[in-house]
Coordinates of C-alpha atoms and ligand atoms in Angstrom, one line a residue:
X1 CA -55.7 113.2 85.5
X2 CA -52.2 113.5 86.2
X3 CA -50.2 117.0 86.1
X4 CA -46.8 118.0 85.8
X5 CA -46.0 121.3 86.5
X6 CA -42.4 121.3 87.0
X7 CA -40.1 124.0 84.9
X8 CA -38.5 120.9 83.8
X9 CA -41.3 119.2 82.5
X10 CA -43.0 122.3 80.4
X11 CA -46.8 121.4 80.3
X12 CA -48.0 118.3 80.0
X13 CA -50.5 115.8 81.0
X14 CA -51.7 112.1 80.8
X15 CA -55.0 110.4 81.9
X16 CA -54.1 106.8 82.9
X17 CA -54.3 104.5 79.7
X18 CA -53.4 101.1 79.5
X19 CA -50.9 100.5 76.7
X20 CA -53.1 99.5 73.9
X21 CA -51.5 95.7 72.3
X22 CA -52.8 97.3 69.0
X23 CA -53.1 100.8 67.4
X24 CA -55.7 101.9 69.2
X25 CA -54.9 105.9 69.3
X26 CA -53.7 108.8 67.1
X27 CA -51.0 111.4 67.6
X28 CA -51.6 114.8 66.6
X29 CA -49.0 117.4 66.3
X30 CA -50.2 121.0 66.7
X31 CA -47.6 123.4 65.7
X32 CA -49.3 127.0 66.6
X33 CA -48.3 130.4 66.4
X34 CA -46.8 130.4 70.2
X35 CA -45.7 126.6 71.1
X36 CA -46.1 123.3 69.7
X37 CA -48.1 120.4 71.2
X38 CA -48.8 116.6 70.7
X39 CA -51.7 115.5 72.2
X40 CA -52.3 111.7 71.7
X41 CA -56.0 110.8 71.1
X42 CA -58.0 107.2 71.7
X43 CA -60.6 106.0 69.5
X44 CA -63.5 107.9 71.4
X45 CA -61.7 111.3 70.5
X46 CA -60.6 111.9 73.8
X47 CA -57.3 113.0 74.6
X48 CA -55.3 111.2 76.7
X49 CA -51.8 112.8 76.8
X50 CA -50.9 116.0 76.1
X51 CA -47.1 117.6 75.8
X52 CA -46.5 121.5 75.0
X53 CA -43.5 123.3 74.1
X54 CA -42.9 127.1 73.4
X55 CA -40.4 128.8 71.0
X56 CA -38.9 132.1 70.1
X57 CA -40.8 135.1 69.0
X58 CA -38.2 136.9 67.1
X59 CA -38.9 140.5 66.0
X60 CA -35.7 141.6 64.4
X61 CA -37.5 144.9 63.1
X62 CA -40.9 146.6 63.9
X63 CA -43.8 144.6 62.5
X64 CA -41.4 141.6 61.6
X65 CA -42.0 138.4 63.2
X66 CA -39.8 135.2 62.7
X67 CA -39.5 132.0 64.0
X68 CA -36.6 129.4 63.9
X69 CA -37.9 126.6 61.9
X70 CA -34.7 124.3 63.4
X71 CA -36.2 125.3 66.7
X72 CA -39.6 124.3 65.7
X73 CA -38.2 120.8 64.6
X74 CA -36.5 120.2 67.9
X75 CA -39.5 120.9 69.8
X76 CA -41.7 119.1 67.8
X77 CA -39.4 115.7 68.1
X78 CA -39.8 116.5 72.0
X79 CA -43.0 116.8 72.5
X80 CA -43.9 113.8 70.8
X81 CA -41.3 112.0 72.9
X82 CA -42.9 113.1 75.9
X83 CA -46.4 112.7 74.9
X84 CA -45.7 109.1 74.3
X85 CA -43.9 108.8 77.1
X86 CA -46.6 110.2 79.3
X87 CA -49.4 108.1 77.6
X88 CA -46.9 105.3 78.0
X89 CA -47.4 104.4 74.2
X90 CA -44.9 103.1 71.6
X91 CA -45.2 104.4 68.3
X92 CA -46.6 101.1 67.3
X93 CA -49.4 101.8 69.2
X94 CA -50.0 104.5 67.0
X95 CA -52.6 104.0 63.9
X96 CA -51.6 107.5 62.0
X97 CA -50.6 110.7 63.2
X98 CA -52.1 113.8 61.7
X99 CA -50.3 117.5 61.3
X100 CA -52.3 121.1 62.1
X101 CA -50.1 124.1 61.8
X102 CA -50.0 127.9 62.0
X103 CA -50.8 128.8 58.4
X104 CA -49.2 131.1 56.1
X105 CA -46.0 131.4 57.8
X106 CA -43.3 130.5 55.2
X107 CA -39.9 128.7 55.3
X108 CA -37.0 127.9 53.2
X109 CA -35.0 125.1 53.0
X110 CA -31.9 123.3 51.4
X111 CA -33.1 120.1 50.9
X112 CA -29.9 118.2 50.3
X113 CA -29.0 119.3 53.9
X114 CA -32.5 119.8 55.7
X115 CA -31.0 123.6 57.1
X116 CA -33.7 126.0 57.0
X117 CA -31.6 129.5 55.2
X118 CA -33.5 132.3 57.2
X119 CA -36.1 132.2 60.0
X120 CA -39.4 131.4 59.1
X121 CA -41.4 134.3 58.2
X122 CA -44.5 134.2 60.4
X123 CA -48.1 135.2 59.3
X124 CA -48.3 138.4 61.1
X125 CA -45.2 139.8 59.8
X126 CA -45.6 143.0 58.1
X127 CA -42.4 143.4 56.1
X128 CA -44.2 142.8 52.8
X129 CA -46.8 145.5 52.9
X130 CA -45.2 148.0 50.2
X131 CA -44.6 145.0 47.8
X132 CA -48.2 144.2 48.8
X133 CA -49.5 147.4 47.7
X134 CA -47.3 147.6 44.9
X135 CA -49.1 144.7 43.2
X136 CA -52.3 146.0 44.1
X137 CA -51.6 149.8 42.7
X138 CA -50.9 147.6 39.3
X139 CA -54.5 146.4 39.0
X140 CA -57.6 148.6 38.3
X141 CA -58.5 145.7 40.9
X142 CA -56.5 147.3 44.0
X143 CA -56.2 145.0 46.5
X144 CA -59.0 142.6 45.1
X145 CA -56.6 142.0 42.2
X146 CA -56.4 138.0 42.9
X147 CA -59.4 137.7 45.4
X148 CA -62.2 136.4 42.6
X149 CA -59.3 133.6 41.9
X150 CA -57.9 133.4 45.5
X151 CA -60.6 134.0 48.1
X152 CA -57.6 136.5 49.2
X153 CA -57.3 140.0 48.8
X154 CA -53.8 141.5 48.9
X155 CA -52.3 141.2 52.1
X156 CA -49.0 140.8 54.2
X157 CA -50.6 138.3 55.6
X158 CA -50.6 135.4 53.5
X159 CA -47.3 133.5 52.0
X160 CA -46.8 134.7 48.2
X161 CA -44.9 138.0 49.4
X162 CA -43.3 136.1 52.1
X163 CA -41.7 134.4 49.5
X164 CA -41.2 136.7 47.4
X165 CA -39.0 138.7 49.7
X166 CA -37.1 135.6 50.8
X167 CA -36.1 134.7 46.6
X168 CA -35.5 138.8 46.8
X169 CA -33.4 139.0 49.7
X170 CA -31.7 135.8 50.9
X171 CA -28.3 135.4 48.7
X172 CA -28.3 132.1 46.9
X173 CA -32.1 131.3 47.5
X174 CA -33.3 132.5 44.0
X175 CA -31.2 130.1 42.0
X176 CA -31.1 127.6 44.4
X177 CA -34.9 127.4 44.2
X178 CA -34.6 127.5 40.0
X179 CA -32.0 124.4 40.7
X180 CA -34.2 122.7 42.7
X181 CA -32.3 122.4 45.7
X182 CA -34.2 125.2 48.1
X183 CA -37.2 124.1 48.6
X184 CA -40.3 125.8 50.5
X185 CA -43.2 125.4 52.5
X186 CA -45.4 126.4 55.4
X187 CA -45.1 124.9 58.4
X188 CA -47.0 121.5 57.6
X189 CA -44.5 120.7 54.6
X190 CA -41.8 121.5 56.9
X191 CA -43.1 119.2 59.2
X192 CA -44.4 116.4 56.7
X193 CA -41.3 116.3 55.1
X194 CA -38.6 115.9 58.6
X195 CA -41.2 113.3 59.7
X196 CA -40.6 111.3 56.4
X197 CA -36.5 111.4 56.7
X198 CA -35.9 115.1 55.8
X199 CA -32.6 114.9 53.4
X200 CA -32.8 111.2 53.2
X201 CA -35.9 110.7 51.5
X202 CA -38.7 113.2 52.9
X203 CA -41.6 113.8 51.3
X204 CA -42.7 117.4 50.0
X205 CA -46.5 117.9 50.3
X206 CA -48.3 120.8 51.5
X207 CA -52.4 120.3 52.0
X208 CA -54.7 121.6 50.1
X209 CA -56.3 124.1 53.4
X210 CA -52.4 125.8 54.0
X211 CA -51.7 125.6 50.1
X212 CA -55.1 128.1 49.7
X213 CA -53.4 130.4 51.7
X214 CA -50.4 130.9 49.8
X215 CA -52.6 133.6 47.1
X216 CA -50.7 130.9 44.8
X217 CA -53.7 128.6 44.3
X218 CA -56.5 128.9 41.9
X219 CA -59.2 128.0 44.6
X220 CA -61.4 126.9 41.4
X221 CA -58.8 124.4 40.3
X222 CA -56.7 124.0 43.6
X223 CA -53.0 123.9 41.7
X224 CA -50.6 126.1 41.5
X225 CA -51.3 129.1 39.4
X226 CA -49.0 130.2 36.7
X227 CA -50.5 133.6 36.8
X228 CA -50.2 134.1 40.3
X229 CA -46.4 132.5 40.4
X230 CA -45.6 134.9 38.1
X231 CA -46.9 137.7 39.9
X232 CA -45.1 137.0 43.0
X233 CA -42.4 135.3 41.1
X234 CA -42.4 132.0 42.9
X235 CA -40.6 129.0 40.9
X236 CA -43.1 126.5 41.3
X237 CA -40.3 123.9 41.0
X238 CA -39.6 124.8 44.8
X239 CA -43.4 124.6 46.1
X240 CA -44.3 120.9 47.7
X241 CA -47.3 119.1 46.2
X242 CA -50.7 119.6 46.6
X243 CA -52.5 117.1 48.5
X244 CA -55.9 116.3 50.2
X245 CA -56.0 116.8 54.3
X246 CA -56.9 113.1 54.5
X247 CA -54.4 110.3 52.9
X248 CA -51.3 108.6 53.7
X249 CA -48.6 111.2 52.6
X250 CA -45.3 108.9 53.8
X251 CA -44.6 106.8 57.1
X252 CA -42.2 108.7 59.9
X253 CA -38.9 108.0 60.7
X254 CA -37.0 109.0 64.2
X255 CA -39.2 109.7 67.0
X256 CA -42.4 108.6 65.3
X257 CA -41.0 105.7 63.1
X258 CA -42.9 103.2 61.5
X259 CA -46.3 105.2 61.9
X260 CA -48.2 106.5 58.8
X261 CA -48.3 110.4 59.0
X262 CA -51.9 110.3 57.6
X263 CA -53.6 113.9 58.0
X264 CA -52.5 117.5 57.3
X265 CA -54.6 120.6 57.9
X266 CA -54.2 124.4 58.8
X267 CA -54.9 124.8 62.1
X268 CA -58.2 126.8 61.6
X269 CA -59.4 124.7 59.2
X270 CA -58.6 121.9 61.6
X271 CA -61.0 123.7 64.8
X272 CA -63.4 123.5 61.9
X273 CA -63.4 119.5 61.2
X274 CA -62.5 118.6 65.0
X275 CA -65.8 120.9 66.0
X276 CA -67.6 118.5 63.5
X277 CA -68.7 121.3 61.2
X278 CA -69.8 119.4 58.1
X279 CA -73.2 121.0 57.1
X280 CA -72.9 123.9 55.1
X281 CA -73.7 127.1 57.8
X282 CA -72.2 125.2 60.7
X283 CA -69.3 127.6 61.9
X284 CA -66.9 127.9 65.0
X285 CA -64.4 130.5 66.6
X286 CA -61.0 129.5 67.7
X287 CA -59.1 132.1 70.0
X288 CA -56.0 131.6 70.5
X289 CA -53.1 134.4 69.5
X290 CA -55.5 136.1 67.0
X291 CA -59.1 134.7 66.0
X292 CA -60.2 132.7 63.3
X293 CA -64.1 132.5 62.3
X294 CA -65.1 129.3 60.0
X295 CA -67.8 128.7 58.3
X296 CA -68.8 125.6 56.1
X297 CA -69.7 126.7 52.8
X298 CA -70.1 123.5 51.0
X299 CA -69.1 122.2 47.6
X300 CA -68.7 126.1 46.2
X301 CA -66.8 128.8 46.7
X302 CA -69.1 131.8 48.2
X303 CA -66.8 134.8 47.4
X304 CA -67.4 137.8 50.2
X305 CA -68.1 141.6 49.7
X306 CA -67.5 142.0 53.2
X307 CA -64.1 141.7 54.0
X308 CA -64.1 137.7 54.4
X309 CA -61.8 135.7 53.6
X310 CA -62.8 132.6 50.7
X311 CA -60.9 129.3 51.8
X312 CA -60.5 125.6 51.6
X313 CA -62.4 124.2 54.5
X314 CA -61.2 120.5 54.2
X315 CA -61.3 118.0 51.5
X316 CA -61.2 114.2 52.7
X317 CA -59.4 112.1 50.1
X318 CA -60.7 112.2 46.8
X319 CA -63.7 113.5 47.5
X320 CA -64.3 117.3 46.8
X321 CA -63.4 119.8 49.0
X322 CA -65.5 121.6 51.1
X323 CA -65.2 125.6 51.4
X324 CA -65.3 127.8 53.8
X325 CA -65.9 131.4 54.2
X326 CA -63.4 132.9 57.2
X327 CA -62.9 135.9 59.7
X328 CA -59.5 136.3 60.4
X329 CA -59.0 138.8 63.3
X330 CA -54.8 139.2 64.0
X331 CA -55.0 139.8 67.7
X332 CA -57.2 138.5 70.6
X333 CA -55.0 136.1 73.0
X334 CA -51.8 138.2 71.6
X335 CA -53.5 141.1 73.5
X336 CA -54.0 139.6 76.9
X337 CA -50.1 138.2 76.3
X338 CA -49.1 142.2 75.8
X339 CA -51.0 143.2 79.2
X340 CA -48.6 140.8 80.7
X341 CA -45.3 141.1 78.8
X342 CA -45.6 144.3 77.9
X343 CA -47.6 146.7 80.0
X344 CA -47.1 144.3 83.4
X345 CA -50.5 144.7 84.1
X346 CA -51.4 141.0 84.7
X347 CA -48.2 138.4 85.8
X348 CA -50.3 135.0 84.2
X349 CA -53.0 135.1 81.7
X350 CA -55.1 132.7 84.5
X351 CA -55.6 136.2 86.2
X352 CA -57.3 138.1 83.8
X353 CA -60.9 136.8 84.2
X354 CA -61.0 137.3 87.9
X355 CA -59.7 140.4 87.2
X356 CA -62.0 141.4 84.6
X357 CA -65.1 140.5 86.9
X358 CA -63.7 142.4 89.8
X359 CA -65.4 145.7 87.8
X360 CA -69.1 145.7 86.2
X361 CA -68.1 147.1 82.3
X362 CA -65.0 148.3 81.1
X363 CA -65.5 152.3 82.6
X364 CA -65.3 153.4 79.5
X365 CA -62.4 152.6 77.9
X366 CA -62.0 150.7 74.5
X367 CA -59.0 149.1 73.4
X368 CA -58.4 148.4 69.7
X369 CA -55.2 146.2 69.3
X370 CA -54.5 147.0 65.8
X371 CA -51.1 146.0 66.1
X372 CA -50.3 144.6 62.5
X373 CA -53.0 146.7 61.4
X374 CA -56.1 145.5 61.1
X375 CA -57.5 142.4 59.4
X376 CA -61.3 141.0 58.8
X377 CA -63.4 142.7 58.0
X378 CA -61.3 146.1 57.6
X379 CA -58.3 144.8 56.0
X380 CA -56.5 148.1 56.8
X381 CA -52.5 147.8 57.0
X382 CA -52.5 151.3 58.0
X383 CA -54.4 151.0 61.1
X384 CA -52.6 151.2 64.7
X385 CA -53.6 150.0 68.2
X386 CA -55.3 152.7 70.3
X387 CA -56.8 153.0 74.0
X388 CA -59.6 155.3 74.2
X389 CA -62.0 156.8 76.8
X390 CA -59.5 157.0 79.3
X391 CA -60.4 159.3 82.2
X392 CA -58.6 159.0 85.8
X393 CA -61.5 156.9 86.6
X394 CA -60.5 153.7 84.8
X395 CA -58.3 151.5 86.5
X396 CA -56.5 148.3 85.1
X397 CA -59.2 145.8 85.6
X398 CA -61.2 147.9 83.1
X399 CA -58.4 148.0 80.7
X400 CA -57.9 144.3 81.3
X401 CA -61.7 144.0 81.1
X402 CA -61.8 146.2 77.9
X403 CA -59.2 144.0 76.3
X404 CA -61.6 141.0 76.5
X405 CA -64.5 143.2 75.3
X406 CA -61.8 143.5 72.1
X407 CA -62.3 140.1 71.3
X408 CA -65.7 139.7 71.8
X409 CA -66.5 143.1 69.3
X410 CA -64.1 141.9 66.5
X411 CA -66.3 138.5 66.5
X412 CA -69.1 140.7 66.4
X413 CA -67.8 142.3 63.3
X414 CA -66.8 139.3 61.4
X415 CA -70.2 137.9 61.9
X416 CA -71.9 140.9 60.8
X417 CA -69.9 140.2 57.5
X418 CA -71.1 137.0 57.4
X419 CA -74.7 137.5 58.2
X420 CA -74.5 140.1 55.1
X421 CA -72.4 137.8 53.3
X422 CA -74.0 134.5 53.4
X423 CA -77.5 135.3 54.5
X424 CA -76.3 133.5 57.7
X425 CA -78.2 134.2 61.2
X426 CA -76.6 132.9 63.7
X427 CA -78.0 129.9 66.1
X428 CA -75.1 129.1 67.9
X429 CA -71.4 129.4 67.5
X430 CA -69.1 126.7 68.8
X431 CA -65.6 128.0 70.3
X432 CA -62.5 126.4 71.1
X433 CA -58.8 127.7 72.1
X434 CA -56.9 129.0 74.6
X435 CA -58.7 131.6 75.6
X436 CA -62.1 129.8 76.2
X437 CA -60.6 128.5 79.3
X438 CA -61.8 132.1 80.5
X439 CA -65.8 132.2 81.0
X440 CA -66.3 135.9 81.6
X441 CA -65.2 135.8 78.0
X442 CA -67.3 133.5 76.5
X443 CA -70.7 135.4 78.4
X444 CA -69.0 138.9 77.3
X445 CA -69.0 137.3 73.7
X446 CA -72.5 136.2 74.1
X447 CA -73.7 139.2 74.8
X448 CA -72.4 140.9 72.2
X449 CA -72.9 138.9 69.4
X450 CA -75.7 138.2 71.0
X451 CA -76.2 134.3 70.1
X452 CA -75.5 131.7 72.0
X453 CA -71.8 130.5 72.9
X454 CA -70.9 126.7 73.2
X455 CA -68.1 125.1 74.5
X456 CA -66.8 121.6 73.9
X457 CA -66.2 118.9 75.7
X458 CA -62.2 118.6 74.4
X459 CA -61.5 121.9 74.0
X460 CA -57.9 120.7 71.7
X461 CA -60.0 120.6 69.2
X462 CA -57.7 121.5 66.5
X463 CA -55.5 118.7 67.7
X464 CA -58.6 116.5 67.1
X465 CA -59.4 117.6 63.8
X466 CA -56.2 116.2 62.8
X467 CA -56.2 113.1 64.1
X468 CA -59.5 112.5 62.9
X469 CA -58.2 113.5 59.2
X470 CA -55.5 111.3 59.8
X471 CA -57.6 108.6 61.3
X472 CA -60.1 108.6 58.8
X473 CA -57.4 108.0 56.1
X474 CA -56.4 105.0 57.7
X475 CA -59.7 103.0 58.6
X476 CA -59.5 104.1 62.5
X477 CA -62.8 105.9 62.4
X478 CA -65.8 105.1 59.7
X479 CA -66.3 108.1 58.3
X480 CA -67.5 111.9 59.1
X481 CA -71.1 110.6 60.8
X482 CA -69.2 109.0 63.7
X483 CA -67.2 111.8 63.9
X484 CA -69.7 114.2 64.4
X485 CA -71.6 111.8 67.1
X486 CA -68.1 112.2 69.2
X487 CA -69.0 115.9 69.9
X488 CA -70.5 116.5 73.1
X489 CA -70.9 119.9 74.4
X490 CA -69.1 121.6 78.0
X491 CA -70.6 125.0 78.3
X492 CA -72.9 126.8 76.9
X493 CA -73.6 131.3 77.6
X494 CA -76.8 132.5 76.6
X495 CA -76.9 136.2 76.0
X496 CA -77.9 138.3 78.8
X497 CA -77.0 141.7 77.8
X498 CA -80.3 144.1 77.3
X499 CA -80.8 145.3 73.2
X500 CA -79.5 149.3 74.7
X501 CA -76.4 148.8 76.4
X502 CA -75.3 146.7 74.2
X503 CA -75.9 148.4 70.2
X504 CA -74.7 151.6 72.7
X505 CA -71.4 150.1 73.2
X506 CA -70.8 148.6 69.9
X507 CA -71.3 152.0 68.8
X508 CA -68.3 153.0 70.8
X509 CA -66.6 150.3 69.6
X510 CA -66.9 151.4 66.1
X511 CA -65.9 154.5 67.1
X512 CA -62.8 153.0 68.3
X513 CA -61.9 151.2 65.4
X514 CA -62.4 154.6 63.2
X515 CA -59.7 156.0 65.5
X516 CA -56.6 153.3 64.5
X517 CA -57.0 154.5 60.9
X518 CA -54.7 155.9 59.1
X519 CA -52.3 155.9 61.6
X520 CA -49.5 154.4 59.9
X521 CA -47.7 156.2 57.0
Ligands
ADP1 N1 -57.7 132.6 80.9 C1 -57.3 133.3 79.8 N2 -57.9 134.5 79.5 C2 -57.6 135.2 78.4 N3 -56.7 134.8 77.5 C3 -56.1 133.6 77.7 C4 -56.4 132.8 78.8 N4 -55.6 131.7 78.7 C5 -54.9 131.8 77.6 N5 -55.2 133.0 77.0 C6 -54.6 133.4 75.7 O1 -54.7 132.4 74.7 C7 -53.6 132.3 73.9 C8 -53.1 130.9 73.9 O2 -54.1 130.1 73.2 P1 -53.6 129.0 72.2 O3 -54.9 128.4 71.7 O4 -52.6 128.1 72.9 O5 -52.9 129.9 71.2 P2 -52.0 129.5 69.8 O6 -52.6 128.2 69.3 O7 -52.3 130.7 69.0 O8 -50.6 129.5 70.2 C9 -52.6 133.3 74.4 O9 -52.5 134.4 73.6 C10 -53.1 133.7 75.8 O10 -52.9 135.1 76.0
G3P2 O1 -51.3 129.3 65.6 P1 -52.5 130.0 65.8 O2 -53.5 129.3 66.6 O3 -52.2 131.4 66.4 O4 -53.2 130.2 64.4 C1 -52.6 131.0 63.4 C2 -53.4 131.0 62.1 O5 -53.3 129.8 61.5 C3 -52.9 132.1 61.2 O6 -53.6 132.1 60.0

């Protein structure tokens, strides 16, 4: 394996590949929350070239969270470039490439000029709460008003109201979207349609996995929902089309020309298909900024009365879709990030886990990072980050060390949901993400789960479950059977933690979480 770790060559890296003659690899383009990557894939699954770019956080106001969608773009085209480059491939060595993105986070377009008209309003952005709770204080319903059609309950989270405030407060954009020339999208249709020429000729989809996130989709039907547009007050003249996460939407143009953009899924979704989780009660846990708990559901949707989420898990071509129930939790990596940024604690995320070792438990303190309130299971906008059990004893490797605990008790609550929810007992939960680079983690989140932990081999595994969506929609790979032979475990962390200490500190931790209630007016 080759590295390049030079500030002028952002993180990257090839395995030596012979230029395949044919198409004999897929591109996937991974635009998350933080940075956007390409990783370039050969017909085993593994990767073989990898390039990663960051991007602004902008946070004009507290709780508001924007990205530059023009930024995004340009970042995108780059790493592509350089993934290529690095895997010393031609785009027509390329047999599809497939999209994952950051879900929910909404942008605006004109589409006679390709300019987005505001920043992209990113999923954790907060602005929309009152017009949130407005909705909800209009149904006997509350919050659940649209979850028995949506999966959803009312949130800031998702992209209706992100809409919503950008028809309400961006001059022109209501009756350019009524004229048909603002268009909008998450970030896959922004994507999907630059790709395909942008202005001259792009083509406006959004899948079916980011479309269910919009609260604007009937998950029963998965169109657009006249009901729900109305509610929000969405045109749906501006809104892309629906499509499946597996088929040929367009072929590119520019960096990628020539090669069939084949495969489109939210990133979570995306961990779930790239961890080969299609059998109904197969789930996995992706940490990255926040957390995002899958489960395969099968044909149906299984609605939750514990604070999951109901969601489109993936459907392949014509064939139905599968559901899935989900666990979002807003912060986890985002935390660790804020330790460094923020509180200075820690210079590089790679030295938290030696860190968090160099004490035996956290010395008491619990850290809740509630910082856009809290999401599954509690679904409380009003909640607020807190450290508790501070005493002069605890030092910043048990604050560091409690900050990984974090992660490992909000899993532990999602999958309490789910164990009520679907009847599910955990055998094992696959992981992936950023954050599974660090082991203590992975053994702290064994032990309090408790249920076994298990890594992959190719930990990009969202990045993989694109390409495979985009290579099964162009004849690369068989079909799902092969896909799920590809996965091979790394790790796996066994609980370890006895029955006392353990149900004695999640007791804390739910004393915590009590604690960021009700904190924000
Ligand atoms: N060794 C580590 N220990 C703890 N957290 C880590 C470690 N390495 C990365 N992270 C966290 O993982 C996140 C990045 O993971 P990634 O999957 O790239 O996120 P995203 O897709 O959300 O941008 C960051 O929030 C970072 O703080
Ligand atoms: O970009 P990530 O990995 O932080 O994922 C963000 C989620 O898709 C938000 O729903």
């Amino acid at each position: 394996m080759r590295h390049c770790g030079g500030a002028a060559c952002g993180t990257m890296w090839a395995v030596t590949t012979s230029a395949a003659g044919v198409a004999g690899h897929i591109a996937a383009i991974d635009q998350g929350t933080t940075s956007s990557r390409c990783i370039v894939f050969d017909a085993s699954g593994r990767p073989v070239a990898m390039a990663q770019r960051e991007h602004r956080q902008i946070f004009p106001a507290p709780g508001w969270v924007e990205h530059d969608a023009a930024e995004i773009w340009r970042g995108v085209q780059h790493v592509v470039g350089e993934a290529l480059g690095l895997a010393g491939l031609a785009p027509e060595h390329l047999a599809a490439v497939g999209i994952t993105n950051q879900r929910e986070t909404v942008v605006a377009w004109d589409r006679r000029t390709g300019q987005p008209l505001h920043n992209a309003i990113v999923w954790q952005d907060t602005r929309t709460d009152a017009a949130c709770r407005a909705l909800a204080a209009d149904s006997p319903l509350g919050a659940d008003r649209f979850r028995a059609k949506t999966g959803l309950p009312l949130a800031t989270y998702f992209s209706g109201s992100k809409m919503a405030w950008l028809l309400a407060n961006v001059d022109g954009l209501r009756a350019g979207a009524e004229a048909g020339d603002v268009i909008f999208g998450t970030m896959d249709s922004w994507l999907v349609w630059n790709l395909t020429g942008g202005p001259d000729g792009g083509v406006h989809v959004t899948d079916v996995t980011n479309a269910s996130r919009t609260q604007l989709v009937d998950l029963a039907t998965l169109a657009w929902d006249s009901e729900l547009l109305e509610a929000f007050g969405v045109p749906e003249r501006a809104l892309p089309r629906i499509v499946s996460n597996s088929e040929i939407y367009g072929t590119a143009r520019g960096v990628l020309a020539g090669v069939r953009v084949a495969g489109s899924l939210g990133d979570q979704q995306a961990a779930l298909f790239g961890q080969a989780c299609y059998v109904p009660g197969q789930a996995k846990s992706t940490y990255g900024t926040g957390t995002f708990l899958l489960m395969n559901t099968g044909e149906t949707p299984v609605p939750s009365r514990h604070g999951l989420l109901t969601t489109v898990g993936y459907q392949v071509g014509d064939t139905p879709a599968v559901y899935a129930l989900e666990g979002s939790v807003a912060v986890t990596g985002a935390l660790i990030q804020w330790l460094r940024d923020s509180l200075g604690l820690i210079r590089d995320v790679s030295e938290v886990e030696a860190l968090a070792a160099s004490v035996p438990d956290n010395g008491g303190a619990y850290i809740v990072p509630a910082f856009s309130g809290l999401f599954a299971p509690h679904w409380r906008p009003d909640a607020r980050g807190v450290i508790t059990g501070l005493t002069a004893y605890v030092t910043k490797a048990h604050l560091v060390r409690a900050a990984l605990e974090a992660t490992a008790w909000q899993t532990r609550e999602v999958v309490d949901a789910m164990r009520a929810d679907a009847g599910l007992e955990l055998t094992a939960l696959k992981v992936d993400g950023g954050m599974t680079a660090n082991a203590l983690l992975l053994q702290l989140l064994a032990d309090r789960l408790p249920a076994p932990v298990v890594r992959p081999a190719v930990s990009e595994t969202t990045a993989l479950g694109a390409a495979y969506a985009a290579g099964l929609a162009v004849g690369f790979w068989p079909g799902l059977e092969a896909l799920a032979a590809q996965w091979a475990a790394d790790a796996e962390f066994e609980p370890a933690l006895d029955d006392g200490t353990r149900e004695r500190e999640h007791g804390m931790w739910l004393k915590a979480v009590e604690r960021t209630l009700g904190w924000a007016e």
